[in-house]
XYZ file of C-alpha atoms in Angstrom:
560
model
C -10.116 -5.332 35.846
C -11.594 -2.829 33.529
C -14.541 -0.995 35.445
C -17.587 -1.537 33.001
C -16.670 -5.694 32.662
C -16.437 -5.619 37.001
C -19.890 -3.346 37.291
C -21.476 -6.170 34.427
C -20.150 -9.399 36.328
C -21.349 -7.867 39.052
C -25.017 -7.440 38.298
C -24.577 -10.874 35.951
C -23.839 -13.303 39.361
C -26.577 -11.174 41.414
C -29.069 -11.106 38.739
C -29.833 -7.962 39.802
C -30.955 -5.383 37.439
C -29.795 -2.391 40.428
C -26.617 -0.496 38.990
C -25.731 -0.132 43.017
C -26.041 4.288 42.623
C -29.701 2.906 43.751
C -31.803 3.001 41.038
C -33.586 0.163 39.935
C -35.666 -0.757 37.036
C -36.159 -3.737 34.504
C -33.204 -3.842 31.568
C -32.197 -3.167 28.831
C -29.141 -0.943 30.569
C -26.305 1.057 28.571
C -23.439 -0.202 29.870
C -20.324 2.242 29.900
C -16.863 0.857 30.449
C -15.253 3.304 33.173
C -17.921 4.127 35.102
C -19.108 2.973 38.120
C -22.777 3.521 37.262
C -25.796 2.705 34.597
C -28.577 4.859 32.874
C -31.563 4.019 32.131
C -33.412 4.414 29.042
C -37.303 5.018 29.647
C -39.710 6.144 28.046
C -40.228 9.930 27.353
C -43.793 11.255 28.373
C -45.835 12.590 25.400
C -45.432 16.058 25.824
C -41.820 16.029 26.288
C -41.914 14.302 22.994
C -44.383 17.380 20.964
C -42.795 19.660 22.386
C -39.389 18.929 22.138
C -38.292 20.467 25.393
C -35.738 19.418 27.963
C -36.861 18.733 31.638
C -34.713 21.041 33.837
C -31.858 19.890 35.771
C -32.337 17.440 38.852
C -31.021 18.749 42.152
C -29.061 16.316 44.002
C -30.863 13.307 45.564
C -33.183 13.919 42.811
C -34.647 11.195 39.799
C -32.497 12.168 36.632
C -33.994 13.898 34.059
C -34.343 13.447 30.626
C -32.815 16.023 27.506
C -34.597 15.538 24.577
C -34.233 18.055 21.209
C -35.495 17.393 18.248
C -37.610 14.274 19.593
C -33.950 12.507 20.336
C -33.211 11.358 23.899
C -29.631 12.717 24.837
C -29.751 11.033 28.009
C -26.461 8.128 28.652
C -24.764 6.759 25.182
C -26.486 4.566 22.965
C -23.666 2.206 21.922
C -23.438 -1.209 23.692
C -19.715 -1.876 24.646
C -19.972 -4.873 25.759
C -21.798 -6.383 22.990
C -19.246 -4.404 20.740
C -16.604 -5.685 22.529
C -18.127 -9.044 21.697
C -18.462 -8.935 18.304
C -14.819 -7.248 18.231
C -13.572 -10.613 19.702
C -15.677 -13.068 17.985
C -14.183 -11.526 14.538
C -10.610 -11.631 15.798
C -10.782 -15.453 16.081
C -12.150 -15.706 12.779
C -9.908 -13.303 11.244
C -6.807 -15.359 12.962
C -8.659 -18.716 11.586
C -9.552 -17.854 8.266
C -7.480 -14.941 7.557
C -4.446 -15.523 9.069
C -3.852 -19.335 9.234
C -5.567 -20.770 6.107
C -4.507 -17.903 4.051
C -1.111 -18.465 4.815
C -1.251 -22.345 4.046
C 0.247 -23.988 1.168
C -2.557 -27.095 1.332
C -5.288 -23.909 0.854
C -6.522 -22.260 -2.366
C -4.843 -18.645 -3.129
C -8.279 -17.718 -4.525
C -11.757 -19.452 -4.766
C -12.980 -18.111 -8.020
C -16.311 -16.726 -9.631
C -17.753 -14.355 -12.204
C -18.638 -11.291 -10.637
C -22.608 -12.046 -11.516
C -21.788 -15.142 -9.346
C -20.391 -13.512 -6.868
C -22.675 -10.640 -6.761
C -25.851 -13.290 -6.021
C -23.171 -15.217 -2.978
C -22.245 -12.423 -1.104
C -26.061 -10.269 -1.423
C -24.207 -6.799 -1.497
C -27.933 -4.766 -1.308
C -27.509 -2.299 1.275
C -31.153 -1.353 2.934
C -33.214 -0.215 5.687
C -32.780 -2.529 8.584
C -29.631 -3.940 10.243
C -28.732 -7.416 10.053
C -28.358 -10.011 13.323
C -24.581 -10.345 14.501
C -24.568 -13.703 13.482
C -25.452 -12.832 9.715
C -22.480 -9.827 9.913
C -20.158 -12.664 11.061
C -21.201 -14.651 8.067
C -20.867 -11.282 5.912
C -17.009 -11.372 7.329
C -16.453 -15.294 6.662
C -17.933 -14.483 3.184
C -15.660 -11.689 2.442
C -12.237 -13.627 3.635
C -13.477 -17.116 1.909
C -13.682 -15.122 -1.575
C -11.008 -12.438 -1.507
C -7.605 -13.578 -3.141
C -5.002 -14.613 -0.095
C -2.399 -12.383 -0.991
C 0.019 -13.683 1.747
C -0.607 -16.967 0.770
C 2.950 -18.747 -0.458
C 2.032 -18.919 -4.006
C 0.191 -15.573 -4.582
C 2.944 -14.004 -7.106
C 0.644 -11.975 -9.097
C 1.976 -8.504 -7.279
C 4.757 -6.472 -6.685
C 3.560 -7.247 -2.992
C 2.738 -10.868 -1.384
C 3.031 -12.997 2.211
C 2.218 -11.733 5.568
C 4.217 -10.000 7.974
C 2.817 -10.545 11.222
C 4.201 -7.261 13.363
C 3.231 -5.039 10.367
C -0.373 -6.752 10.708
C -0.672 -6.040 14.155
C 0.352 -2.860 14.068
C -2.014 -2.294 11.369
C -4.851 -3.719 13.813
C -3.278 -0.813 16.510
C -4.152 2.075 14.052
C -7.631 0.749 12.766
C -7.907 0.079 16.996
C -6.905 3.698 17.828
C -8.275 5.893 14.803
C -4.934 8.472 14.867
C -4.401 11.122 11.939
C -1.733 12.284 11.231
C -2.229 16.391 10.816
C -1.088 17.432 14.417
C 1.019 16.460 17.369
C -1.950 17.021 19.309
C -4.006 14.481 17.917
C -0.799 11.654 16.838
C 1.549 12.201 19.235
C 3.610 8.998 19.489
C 2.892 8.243 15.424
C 4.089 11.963 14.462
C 7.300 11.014 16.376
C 7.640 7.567 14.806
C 7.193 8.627 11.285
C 9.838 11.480 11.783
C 12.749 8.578 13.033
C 11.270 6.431 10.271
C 11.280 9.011 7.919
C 15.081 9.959 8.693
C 16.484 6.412 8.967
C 15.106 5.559 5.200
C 17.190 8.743 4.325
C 19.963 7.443 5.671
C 19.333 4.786 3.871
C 19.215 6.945 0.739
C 22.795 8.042 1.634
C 21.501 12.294 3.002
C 22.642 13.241 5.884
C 19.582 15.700 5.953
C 16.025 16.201 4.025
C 12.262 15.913 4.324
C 9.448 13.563 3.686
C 6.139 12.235 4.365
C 4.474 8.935 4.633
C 1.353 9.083 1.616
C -1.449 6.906 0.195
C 0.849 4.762 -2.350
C 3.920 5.446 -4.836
C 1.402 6.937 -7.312
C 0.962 10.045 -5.009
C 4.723 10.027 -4.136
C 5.081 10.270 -7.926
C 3.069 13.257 -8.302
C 4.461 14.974 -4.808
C 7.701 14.774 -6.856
C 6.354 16.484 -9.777
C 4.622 19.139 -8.164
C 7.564 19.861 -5.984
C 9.393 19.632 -8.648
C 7.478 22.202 -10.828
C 7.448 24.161 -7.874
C 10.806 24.621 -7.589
C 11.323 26.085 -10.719
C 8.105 28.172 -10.990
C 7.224 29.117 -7.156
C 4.786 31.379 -8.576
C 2.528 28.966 -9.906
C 1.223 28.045 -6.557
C -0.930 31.366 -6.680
C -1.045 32.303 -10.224
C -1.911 29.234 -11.258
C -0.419 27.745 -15.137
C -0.287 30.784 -16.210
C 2.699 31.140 -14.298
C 4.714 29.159 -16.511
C 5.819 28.160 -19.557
C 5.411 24.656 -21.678
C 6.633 22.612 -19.346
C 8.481 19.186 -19.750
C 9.177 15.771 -17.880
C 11.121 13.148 -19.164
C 10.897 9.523 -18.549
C 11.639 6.105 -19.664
C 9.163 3.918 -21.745
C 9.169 0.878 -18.417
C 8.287 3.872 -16.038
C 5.339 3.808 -13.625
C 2.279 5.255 -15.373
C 1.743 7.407 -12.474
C 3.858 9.946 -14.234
C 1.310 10.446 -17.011
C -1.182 10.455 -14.547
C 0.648 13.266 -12.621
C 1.051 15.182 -15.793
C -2.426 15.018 -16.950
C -3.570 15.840 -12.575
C -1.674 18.920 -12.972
C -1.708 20.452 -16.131
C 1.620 19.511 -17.752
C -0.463 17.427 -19.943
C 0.929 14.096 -21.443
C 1.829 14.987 -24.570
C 4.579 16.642 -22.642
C 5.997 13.832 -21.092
C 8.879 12.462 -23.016
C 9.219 8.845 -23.522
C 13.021 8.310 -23.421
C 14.167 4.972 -25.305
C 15.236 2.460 -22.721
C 17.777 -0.789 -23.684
C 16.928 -4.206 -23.859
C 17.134 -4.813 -20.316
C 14.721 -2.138 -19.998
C 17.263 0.627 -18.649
C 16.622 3.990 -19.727
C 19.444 5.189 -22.458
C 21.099 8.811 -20.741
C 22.323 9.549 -24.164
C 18.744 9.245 -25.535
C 17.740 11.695 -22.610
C 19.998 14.491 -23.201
C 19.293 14.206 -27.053
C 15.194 14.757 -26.012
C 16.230 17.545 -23.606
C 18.376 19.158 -26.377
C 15.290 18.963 -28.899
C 12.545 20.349 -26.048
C 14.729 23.115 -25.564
C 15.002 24.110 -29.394
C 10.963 23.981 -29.445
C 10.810 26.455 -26.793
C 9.571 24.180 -24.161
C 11.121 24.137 -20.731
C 12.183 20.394 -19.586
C 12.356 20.614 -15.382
C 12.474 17.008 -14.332
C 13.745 13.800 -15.419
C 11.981 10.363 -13.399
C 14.612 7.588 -13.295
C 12.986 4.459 -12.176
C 14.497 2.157 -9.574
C 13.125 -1.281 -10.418
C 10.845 -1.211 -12.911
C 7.255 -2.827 -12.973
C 7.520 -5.603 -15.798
C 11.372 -6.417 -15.933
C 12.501 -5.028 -12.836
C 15.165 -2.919 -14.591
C 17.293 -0.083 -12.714
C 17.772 3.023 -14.425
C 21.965 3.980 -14.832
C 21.080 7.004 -12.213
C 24.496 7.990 -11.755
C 24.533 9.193 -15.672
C 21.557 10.384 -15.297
C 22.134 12.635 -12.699
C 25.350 14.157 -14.428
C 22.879 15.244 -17.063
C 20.606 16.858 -14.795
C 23.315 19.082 -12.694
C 24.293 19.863 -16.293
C 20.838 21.104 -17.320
C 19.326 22.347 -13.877
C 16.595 19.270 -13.765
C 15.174 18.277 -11.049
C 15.936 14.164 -10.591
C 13.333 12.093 -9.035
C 13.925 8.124 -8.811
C 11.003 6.152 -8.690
C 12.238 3.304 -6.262
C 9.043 2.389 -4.771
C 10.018 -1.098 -5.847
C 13.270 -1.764 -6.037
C 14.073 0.338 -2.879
C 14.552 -2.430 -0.833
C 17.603 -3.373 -2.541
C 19.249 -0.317 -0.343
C 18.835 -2.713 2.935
C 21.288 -4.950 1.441
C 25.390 -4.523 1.153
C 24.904 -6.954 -1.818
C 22.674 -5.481 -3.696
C 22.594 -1.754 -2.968
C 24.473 -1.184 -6.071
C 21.857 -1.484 -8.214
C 20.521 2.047 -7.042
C 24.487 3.279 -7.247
C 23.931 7.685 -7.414
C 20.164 7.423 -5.629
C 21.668 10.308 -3.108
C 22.200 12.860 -5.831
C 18.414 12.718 -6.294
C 16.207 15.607 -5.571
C 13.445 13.734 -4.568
C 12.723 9.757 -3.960
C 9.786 7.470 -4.036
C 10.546 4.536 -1.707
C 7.202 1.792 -0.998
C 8.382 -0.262 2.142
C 4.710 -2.373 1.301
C 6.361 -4.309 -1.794
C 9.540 -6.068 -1.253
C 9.871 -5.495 2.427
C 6.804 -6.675 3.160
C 4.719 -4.162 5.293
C 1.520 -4.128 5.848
C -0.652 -1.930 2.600
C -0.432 0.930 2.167
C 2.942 2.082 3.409
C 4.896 4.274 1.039
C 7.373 6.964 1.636
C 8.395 10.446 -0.278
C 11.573 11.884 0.845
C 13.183 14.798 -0.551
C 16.988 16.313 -0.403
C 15.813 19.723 1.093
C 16.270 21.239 4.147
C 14.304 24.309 3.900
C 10.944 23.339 4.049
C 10.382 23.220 0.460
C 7.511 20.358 1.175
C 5.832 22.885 3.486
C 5.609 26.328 1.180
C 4.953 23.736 -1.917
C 1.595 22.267 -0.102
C 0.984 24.620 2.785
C -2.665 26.009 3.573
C -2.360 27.371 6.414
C -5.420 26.245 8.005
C -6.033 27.436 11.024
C -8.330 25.432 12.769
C -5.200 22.444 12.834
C -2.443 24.860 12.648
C -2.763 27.401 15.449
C 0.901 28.938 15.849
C 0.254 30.059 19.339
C 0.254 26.294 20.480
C 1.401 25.463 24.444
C 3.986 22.925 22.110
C 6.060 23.148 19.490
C 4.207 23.370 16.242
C 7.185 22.391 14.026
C 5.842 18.730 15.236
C 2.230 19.084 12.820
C 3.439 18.056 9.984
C 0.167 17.963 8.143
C 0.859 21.124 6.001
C 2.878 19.909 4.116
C 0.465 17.203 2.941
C -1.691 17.120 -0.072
C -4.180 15.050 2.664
C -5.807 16.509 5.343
C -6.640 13.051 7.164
C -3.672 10.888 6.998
C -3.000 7.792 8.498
C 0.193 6.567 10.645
C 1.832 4.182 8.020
C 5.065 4.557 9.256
C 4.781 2.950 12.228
C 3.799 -0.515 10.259
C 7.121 -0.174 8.944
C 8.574 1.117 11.872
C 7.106 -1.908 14.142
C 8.269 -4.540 11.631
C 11.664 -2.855 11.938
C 12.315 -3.161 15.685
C 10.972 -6.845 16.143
C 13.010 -7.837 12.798
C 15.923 -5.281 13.106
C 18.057 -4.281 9.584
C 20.045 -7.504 9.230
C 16.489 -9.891 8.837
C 14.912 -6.689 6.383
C 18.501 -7.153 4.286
C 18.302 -10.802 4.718
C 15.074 -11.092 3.564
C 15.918 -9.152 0.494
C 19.059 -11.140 -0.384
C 16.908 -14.371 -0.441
C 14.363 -13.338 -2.311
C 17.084 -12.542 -4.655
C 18.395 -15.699 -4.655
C 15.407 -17.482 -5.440
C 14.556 -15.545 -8.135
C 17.621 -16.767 -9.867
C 17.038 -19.858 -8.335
C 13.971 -19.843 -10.597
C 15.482 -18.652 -13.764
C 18.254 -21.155 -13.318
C 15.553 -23.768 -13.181
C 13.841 -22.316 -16.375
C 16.693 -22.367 -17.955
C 17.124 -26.098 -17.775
C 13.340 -27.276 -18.490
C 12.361 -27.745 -21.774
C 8.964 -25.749 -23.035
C 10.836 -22.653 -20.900
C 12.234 -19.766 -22.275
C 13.257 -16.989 -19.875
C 12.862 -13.199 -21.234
C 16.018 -12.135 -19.713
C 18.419 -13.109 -17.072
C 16.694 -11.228 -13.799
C 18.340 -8.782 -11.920
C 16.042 -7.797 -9.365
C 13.049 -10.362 -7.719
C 11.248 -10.475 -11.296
C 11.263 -13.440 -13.230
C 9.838 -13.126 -16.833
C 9.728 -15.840 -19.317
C 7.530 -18.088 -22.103
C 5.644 -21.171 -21.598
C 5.816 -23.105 -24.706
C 3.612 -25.690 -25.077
C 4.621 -29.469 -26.730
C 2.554 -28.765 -29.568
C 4.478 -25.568 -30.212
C 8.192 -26.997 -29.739
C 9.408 -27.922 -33.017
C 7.810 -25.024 -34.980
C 10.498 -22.175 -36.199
C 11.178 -19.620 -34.532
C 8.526 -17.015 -36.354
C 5.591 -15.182 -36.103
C 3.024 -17.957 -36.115
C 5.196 -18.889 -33.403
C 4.915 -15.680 -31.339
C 0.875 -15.735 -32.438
C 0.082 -18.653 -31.637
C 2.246 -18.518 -27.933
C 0.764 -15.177 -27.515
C -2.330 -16.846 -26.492
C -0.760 -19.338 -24.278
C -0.228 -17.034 -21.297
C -3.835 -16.053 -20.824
C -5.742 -19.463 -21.325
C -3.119 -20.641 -18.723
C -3.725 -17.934 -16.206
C -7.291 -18.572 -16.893
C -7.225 -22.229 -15.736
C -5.063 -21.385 -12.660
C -7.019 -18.735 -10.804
C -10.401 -21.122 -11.534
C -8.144 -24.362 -9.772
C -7.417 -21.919 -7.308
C -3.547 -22.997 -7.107
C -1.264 -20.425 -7.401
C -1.390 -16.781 -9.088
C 1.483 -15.306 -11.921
C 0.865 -12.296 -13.775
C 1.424 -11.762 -17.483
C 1.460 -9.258 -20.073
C 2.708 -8.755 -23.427
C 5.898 -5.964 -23.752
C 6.177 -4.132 -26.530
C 6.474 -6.382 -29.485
C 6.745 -9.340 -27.362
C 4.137 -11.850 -26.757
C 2.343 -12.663 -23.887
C 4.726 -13.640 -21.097
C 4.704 -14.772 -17.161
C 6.026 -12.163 -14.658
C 6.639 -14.182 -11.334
C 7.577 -11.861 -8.502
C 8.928 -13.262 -5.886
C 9.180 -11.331 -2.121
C 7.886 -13.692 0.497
C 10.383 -15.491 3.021
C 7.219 -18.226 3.136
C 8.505 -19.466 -0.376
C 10.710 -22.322 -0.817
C 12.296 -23.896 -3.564
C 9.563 -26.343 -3.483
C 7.095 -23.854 -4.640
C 9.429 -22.281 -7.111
C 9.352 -26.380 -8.904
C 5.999 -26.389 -8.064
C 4.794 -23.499 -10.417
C 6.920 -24.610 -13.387
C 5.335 -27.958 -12.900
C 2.098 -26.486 -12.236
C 2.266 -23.940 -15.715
C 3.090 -27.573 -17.442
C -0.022 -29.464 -15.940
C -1.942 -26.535 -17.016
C -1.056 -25.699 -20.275
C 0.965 -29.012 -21.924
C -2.616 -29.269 -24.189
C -2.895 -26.362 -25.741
């Protein structure tokens, strides 16, 4: 039994109020878990309290005395751990109640909607002097659950993430539990040797036999790790000396990539204007002869093109870039080659599907986000690069010596935290790493082959309702296509067509998150209307809930 819960049931079936050291005194107590004794709080005589001083030290046998600076009693902690404890437990059952099992179940709303006015007035978000009773905070926590979107609920399909993965959750609950970063081996012993093994099997994975990485706060920041590193390899100097250390740079991209890359160019002074939008096909695939054409023409302006970003799965159609072309253009211009597969990563867990990322190991650099299609817990996203001399490090490395002491009783090539942009960094690996030892490869690849499958399961479906028009076939887990409603069926095929269906999508969606049934993105693509992205990831879905949203889309939408 844990010390501080034997000391309290103790004194709880005596109703005594002696902490058996013997003193004695009327509550409240502090109780500390691990020890076998109480303090007392009393109160402080006046002129400890003006003056501010400290009592001297008690001899042995002696009352305790009190330490009190700056009119605060230092005397025994001030946190309750068994009422903490309490309120810990009390919020687990709900969370398993309300987060957990009604999330997760098809009879229950994905979302209960209101404005945000509305919402503002339900959940009374004022922050002020006082605290609040437990019972209101537990009410604050029910409140918070009852109106967030259930994300792991079966028909949440709004995301390139979606369903609950319960060993990812718990360990998720383990690092919020233990409060690890991730700077020094110190401090993260057991996480700093999980990410490492994590870190080396996903570049395995890749197809290296060697490299680097780090685990990072989303595919956004493993975007711009890549270009920095990146610009860094060609311009080392521009670490110290700033832009001035290099010429007009140039990135080059396709028109579906992630819009992280702007935002990297914009972070770090490339500016946007110098990333170049490379056509892609009609499948959304970027075009290598476009590329080298662009590369050709930056070159004859004087600029200095250093990186192309091939995407891996693309956000809207879930197109894969041809990266073995693309990479013969890059060894052919000295480019550095970054693929963007924070999505469509996944696919490398299966023998079927793999090929859709055929050339990924002649990157440079990859982004890889195990928290979309393989389900781990948010955030948990992954940078790995093809280097084996510590480019990571000397790219990010400060040096700072209050974490990075180099005459350490250990060895220091275990704090990894250098070569981080963040200082404070938390252990995602091991939610991925967790999730992968309970579930081994085989269930992560079978996972991904199903999901697959019911995406075309889906777009077969589509294909044979009437008032459904799919985009394109799929060939990853998204599923794009037009709802067309009766009224709209027998009109030509023109632009008061697309006009008037470009407002279909949106009154839809509308109606759907206020019944609370199911969520599907949409978007309009270039000069295409309004359309529904359905993205499908969760091994909770069945082919019932595929008919279901088609059905549901109809009920919805067959009067407008």
């Amino acid at each position: 039994m844990i010390p501080g819960r034997h000391i309290a049931a103790r004194f709880a079936a005596a109703g005594s109020d002696t902490c058996g050291s013997g003193c004695s005194s009327s509550l409240p107590w502090s109780w500390v878990k691990g020890r076998e004794h109480c303090v007392k709080q009393e109160e402080l005589s006046a002129s400890h309290s003006e003056t501010g001083t400290a009592m001297r030290d008690t001899a042995p046998g002696e009352a305790q005395s009190h330490v009190v600076i700056d009119d605060v009693s230092l005397n025994g902690p001030t946190l309750n751990v068994l009422a903490a404890e309490s309120f810990i437990q009390q919020s687990m059952a709900m969370i398993m109640e309300d987060a957990v099992k009604k999330a997760t179940d098809v009879r229950e709303k994905v979302c209960e909607w209101n404005s945000p006015e509305q919402l503002k007035e339900l959940l009374d978000l004022e922050l002020r002097d006082g605290g609040e009773s437990e019972s209101k905070i537990l009410q604050r926590c029910r409140d918070a659950i009852r109106y967030s979107v259930k994300t792991t609920h079966p028909r949440f399909f709004n995301q390139l993430y979606a369903g609950m993965e319960p060993y990812s959750m718990v360990a998720s609950f383990i690092i919020e539990a233990l409060k690890p970063s991730l700077y020094t081996y110190e401090v993260a012993p057991v996480f700093t040797l999980i990410e490492e093994v994590v870190l080396r099997k996903m570049m395995e994975m890749v197809g290296w036999e060697e490299g680097d990485g780090i685990f990072n706060a989303g595919g956004s920041m493993s975007n711009m790790y890549a270009v920095n590193l990146a610009r860094y390899h060609h311009y080392p100097d521009i670490k110290e000396l700033g832009l001035s250390a290099a010429p007009r740079l140039v990135i080059f991209t396709s028109r579906e990539c992630h819009y992280s890359i702007s935002k990297a160019a914009a972070l770090l002074g490339i500016g946007t204007k110098n990333v170049s939008v490379v056509p892609s096909d009609k499948r959304g695939k970027m075009i290598p002869s476009a590329l080298e054409e662009l590369i050709k023409a930056a070159k004859s302006e004087g600029a200095v093109p250093f990186m192309v970003n091939a995407t891996a799965g693309t956000t809207v159609l879930g197109a894969f870039d041809p990266i073995e072309e693309i990479a013969d253009i890059c060894e052919k211009h000295d480019l550095w080659l970054h693929v963007d597969a924070c999505w469509g990563g996944a696919a490398l867990m299966s023998k079927k599907h793999k090929h859709l990322l055929k050339g990924i190991h002649r990157a440079n650099s990859v982004a890889w986000n195990p928290h979309k299609m393989l389900m781990a817990c948010l955030q948990c996203s992954a940078f790995l690069v093809r280097d084996t001399k510590s480019l990571l490090k000397r790219c990010h490395s400060a040096q700072a010596t209050y974490l990075f002491q180099q005459d350490k009783f250990y060895d220091v090539s275990y704090d990894t935290g250098d070569k981080s942009l963040q200082c404070s960094r938390k252990p995602d690996a091991f939610k991925f790493w967790l999730m992968w030892k309970a579930l081994g490869a085989k269930e992560l690849e079978q996972r991904v082959d199903r999901a697959l499958a019911m995406a075309r399961y889906l777009a077969q479906e589509i294909n044979k309702r009437e008032g459904f028009r799919l985009l394109m076939e799929p060939e990853y887990a998204n599923v794009c296509f037009w709802y067309i409603p009766p009224s709209l069926r027998n009109l030509p095929d023109s632009p008061e067509l697309w006009k008037k269906l470009h407002a279909v999508a949106p009154v839809v969606k509308e109606r759907m998150m206020k019944s609370g049934s199911m969520m599907v993105g949409y978007q309009l693509h270039g000069d295409k209307a309004n359309f529904f992205r359905m993205i499908i990831i969760s091994p909770q879905v069945s082919r019932q809930d595929m008919d279901f949203v088609l059905d549901e889309i109809h009920n919805l939408g067959k009067d407008l």
